Every structure is written in C-alpha cells, then in structure tokens.
Short mmCIF file of C-alpha atoms in Angstrom, two decimals:
data_model
loop_
_atom_site.label_atom_id
_atom_site.label_comp_id
_atom_site.label_asym_id
_atom_site.label_seq_id
_atom_site.Cartn_x
_atom_site.Cartn_y
_atom_site.Cartn_z
CA PRO W 1 40.31 31.64 31.75
CA LYS W 2 38.38 31.27 28.75
CA GLU W 3 37.55 27.39 29.77
CA LEU W 4 35.74 28.56 33.01
CA THR W 5 33.12 30.48 30.84
CA PRO W 6 30.80 27.97 30.47
CA PHE W 7 31.19 26.94 34.10
CA PHE W 8 30.41 30.20 35.60
CA GLU W 9 27.74 30.98 33.09
CA SER W 10 26.01 27.07 33.94
CA LEU W 11 26.23 28.13 37.50
CA ASN W 12 24.60 31.88 37.36
CA HIS W 13 21.74 30.53 35.56
CA TYR W 14 21.10 27.66 38.38
CA ILE W 15 21.10 30.61 40.60
CA ASN W 16 19.17 32.86 38.94
CA GLN W 17 16.92 29.79 38.96
CA LEU W 18 16.98 29.28 42.54
CA GLN W 19 15.97 33.03 42.93
CA HIS W 20 13.13 32.62 41.01
CA THR W 21 12.10 29.86 42.75
CA LEU W 22 12.40 31.72 46.30
CA ASP W 23 10.88 34.80 45.34
CA ARG W 24 7.79 32.36 44.21
CA GLU W 25 7.72 30.50 47.22
CA LYS W 26 7.45 33.94 49.29
CA ARG W 27 4.95 35.07 47.07
CA PHE W 28 3.17 32.29 48.03
CA ALA W 29 3.38 32.43 51.48
CA ALA W 30 2.10 35.89 51.25
CA ASP W 31 -0.73 35.14 49.12
CA ALA W 32 -1.35 31.95 51.34
CA ALA W 33 -1.24 34.25 54.49
CA HIS W 34 -3.71 36.48 52.83
CA GLU W 35 -6.37 34.53 51.83
CA LEU W 36 -6.18 32.36 55.14
CA LYS W 37 -6.39 36.24 57.52
CA THR W 38 -10.06 37.10 56.32
CA PRO W 39 -11.85 34.23 57.52
CA LEU W 40 -9.92 33.52 60.20
CA ALA W 41 -10.49 36.64 61.60
CA ALA W 42 -14.39 36.28 60.89
CA SER W 43 -14.31 33.28 62.71
CA ASN W 44 -12.57 35.01 65.56
CA THR W 45 -15.17 37.74 66.14
CA HIS W 46 -18.02 34.81 65.57
CA LEU W 47 -16.57 33.56 68.64
CA GLN W 48 -16.10 36.15 70.43
CA VAL W 49 -19.79 37.18 69.97
CA TYR W 50 -20.70 34.09 70.79
CA ALA W 51 -18.92 33.79 74.11
CA ILE W 52 -20.60 37.28 75.54
CA SER W 53 -24.17 37.06 74.17
CA LYS W 54 -26.90 36.17 76.76
CA ASP W 55 -29.33 35.48 73.63
CA PRO W 56 -29.35 31.41 72.78
CA ASP W 57 -30.49 32.82 68.90
CA LYS W 58 -27.62 35.32 68.80
CA LYS W 59 -25.24 32.38 70.48
CA THR W 60 -26.29 29.87 68.11
CA HIS W 61 -26.17 31.93 64.72
CA SER W 62 -22.72 33.14 66.13
CA PHE W 63 -22.07 29.84 66.45
CA LYS W 64 -22.96 28.85 62.62
CA GLN W 65 -21.15 31.70 61.28
CA ALA W 66 -17.84 30.64 63.03
CA GLN W 67 -18.66 27.29 61.38
CA ALA W 68 -18.75 28.41 58.15
CA SER W 69 -15.13 30.71 58.13
CA LEU W 70 -13.44 27.85 59.15
CA LYS W 71 -15.08 25.56 56.58
CA ARG W 72 -13.93 28.68 54.42
CA SER W 73 -10.22 28.62 55.51
CA PHE W 74 -10.42 24.62 55.45
CA HIS W 75 -11.03 24.68 51.75
CA THR W 76 -8.67 27.30 50.76
CA ILE W 77 -6.27 25.64 52.56
CA GLU W 78 -7.00 22.59 50.46
CA GLN W 79 -6.72 24.77 47.53
CA LEU W 80 -3.28 25.92 48.73
CA LEU W 81 -1.85 22.58 49.20
CA VAL W 82 -3.20 21.38 45.58
CA LEU W 83 -1.47 24.39 44.19
CA SER W 84 1.44 23.78 45.77
CA LYS W 85 1.45 20.22 44.62
CA ILE W 86 1.42 20.61 41.21
CA LEU W 87 4.19 22.18 40.24
CA PRO W 88 5.40 21.65 36.54
CA GLN W 89 8.47 19.85 37.59
CA THR W 90 6.59 17.64 39.70
CA ILE W 91 4.29 16.87 37.28
CA HIS W 92 6.67 16.34 34.62
CA ASN W 93 8.37 13.88 36.86
CA LYS W 94 5.61 11.67 37.85
CA LEU W 95 4.01 11.08 34.78
CA LYS W 96 1.92 7.57 34.21
CA THR W 97 -0.33 5.91 31.77
CA ILE W 98 -3.71 5.64 33.56
CA ASN W 99 -6.15 3.00 32.61
CA PRO W 100 -9.60 5.49 32.79
CA SER W 101 -12.34 2.56 33.41
CA THR W 102 -10.24 1.35 36.18
CA PHE W 103 -9.68 5.25 37.47
CA PHE W 104 -12.52 6.69 37.86
CA THR W 105 -14.26 3.50 38.85
CA ILE W 106 -12.56 3.81 42.12
CA ILE W 107 -12.88 8.06 42.35
CA ILE W 108 -16.87 7.56 41.16
CA ARG W 109 -17.30 5.28 44.94
CA ASP W 110 -17.02 8.58 46.45
CA TYR W 111 -19.87 9.98 45.04
CA PRO W 112 -22.92 6.96 45.85
CA SER W 113 -25.20 9.66 44.39
CA LEU W 114 -24.33 9.75 41.19
CA LYS W 115 -24.22 7.08 38.24
CA LEU W 116 -20.88 6.52 36.12
CA THR W 117 -21.52 6.47 32.24
CA GLU W 118 -18.70 6.02 30.41
CA ASN W 119 -17.33 6.40 26.87
CA TYR W 120 -13.57 6.01 25.79
CA GLU W 121 -11.91 5.08 22.34
CA PRO W 122 -10.10 1.86 21.90
CA ASN W 123 -6.88 1.61 23.53
CA CYS W 124 -6.57 5.23 24.23
CA ASN W 125 -4.92 5.62 27.85
CA LEU W 126 -4.54 8.62 29.70
CA ILE W 127 -1.18 9.71 30.27
CA ALA W 128 -1.13 12.12 33.30
CA HIS W 129 -0.18 13.27 37.17
CA GLN W 130 -1.95 10.44 39.12
CA ASP W 131 -2.33 12.95 41.93
CA THR W 132 -3.57 15.72 39.63
CA LEU W 133 -6.16 13.63 37.49
CA SER W 134 -7.64 13.17 41.26
CA ILE W 135 -8.21 16.05 42.31
CA LEU W 136 -9.48 17.31 39.30
CA ALA W 137 -12.12 14.46 39.61
CA HIS W 138 -13.04 15.03 42.96
CA ASN W 139 -13.83 18.43 42.43
CA VAL W 140 -15.77 17.31 38.72
CA PHE W 141 -17.48 15.17 40.87
CA SER W 142 -18.23 16.96 44.01
CA ASN W 143 -19.49 20.22 42.34
CA ALA W 144 -21.98 17.40 40.00
CA SER W 145 -23.24 15.70 43.49
CA LYS W 146 -23.16 19.18 45.69
CA TYR W 147 -25.43 20.81 42.39
CA GLY W 148 -28.40 18.14 42.31
CA ALA W 149 -26.64 15.60 38.94
CA ASN W 150 -27.58 12.51 39.77
CA GLU W 151 -25.20 11.22 36.69
CA ILE W 152 -21.79 11.93 35.37
CA HIS W 153 -20.80 11.39 31.86
CA VAL W 154 -16.76 10.64 31.30
CA SER W 155 -15.32 10.29 27.96
CA LEU W 156 -11.74 9.63 26.08
CA HIS W 157 -10.89 10.00 22.51
CA LYS W 158 -8.19 10.72 20.49
CA ASN W 159 -7.86 13.72 18.04
CA ASP W 160 -4.46 14.65 15.72
CA ASN W 161 -2.92 13.16 18.32
CA LEU W 162 -4.16 14.67 21.38
CA ILE W 163 -6.48 12.60 23.84
CA HIS W 164 -9.47 14.72 25.04
CA LEU W 165 -11.07 13.85 28.16
CA THR W 166 -14.33 15.53 28.69
CA PHE W 167 -16.83 14.98 31.64
#
C-alpha cells in the first residue's frame, strides 16, 4: 500500500545507518589491531633477547627496549580510546557551558612545572564536550611540560558569534 511507503523509506534509512555504523566499527577494530601489532611484536622480541642473553648490558638494553615498545602500545591504546569516545553523536548530546578559568585551573594542577596565564573576554564561556576539551587541554599541557615550557597562556574571545580558544 502507498501509505506504507514513508515507513519503509524510514526503515531502509535506519538499516543503512546501522550498516554504516557496523562498517565503521569493523574498520576501527582492524585499525586498532594493526596499530597494536607492531609495538607488541617488538616488545616480545626484546623480551626473548632478554631471556636468552648472558650479557648484562644486552639484557638491560633489551629490557629497556621492551619497556619503550610497551609504552608506545599504551599510548596507542589511549589514543584509540580517545577516538572511540569522541564520536559526533556522543559529543552533540553532551555539550556543556564551561567556565574557562575554573576548568583550566583544575587541569593545570596536574602540571606543577607550568604556570598558567589567562586572558578571557568577559562573559565568554566555552560550549563544549567536557571530556574532549579535557583531553585537548591535557595533550597541550603535557606537550608544553614535556618540551620544556615554563608557562602556558590560554585566551578566549568572541569574534563574529564564534568563540576562539587559543593556547
């Protein structure tokens, strides 16, 4: 019947969306496996060398190399978890108004070597996904700390109905 045409069109649309989601998840799983395979294989090789070596220097070197490979694996896992968290539909549903001064003051506590300087336009708040903004801020602050910065400057201003956040 003609009356059911919109229903079947909607149903087909949702089935297609579901298929795209499943395809994306398959690609994500395949990419994740591929990204983890190399550093884990390297760790395994270094640990085998460690186990069979009689030379203390070679054992120490192999152990440190295995640790470095595992550290890369953990970093990759963290990045993959971040990617899985920031799917567009998740972000859209959890946007919040965030006071930048309060937010960045809390984040900077994890980086005692950095001094935070702020320049926020009055009555200018962020509208963002809090977890994603936190990940961004931690990445910026961590890199600043890691590469020798003593201070980090955060500014926020409005321009043409857009809010600009700069580090």
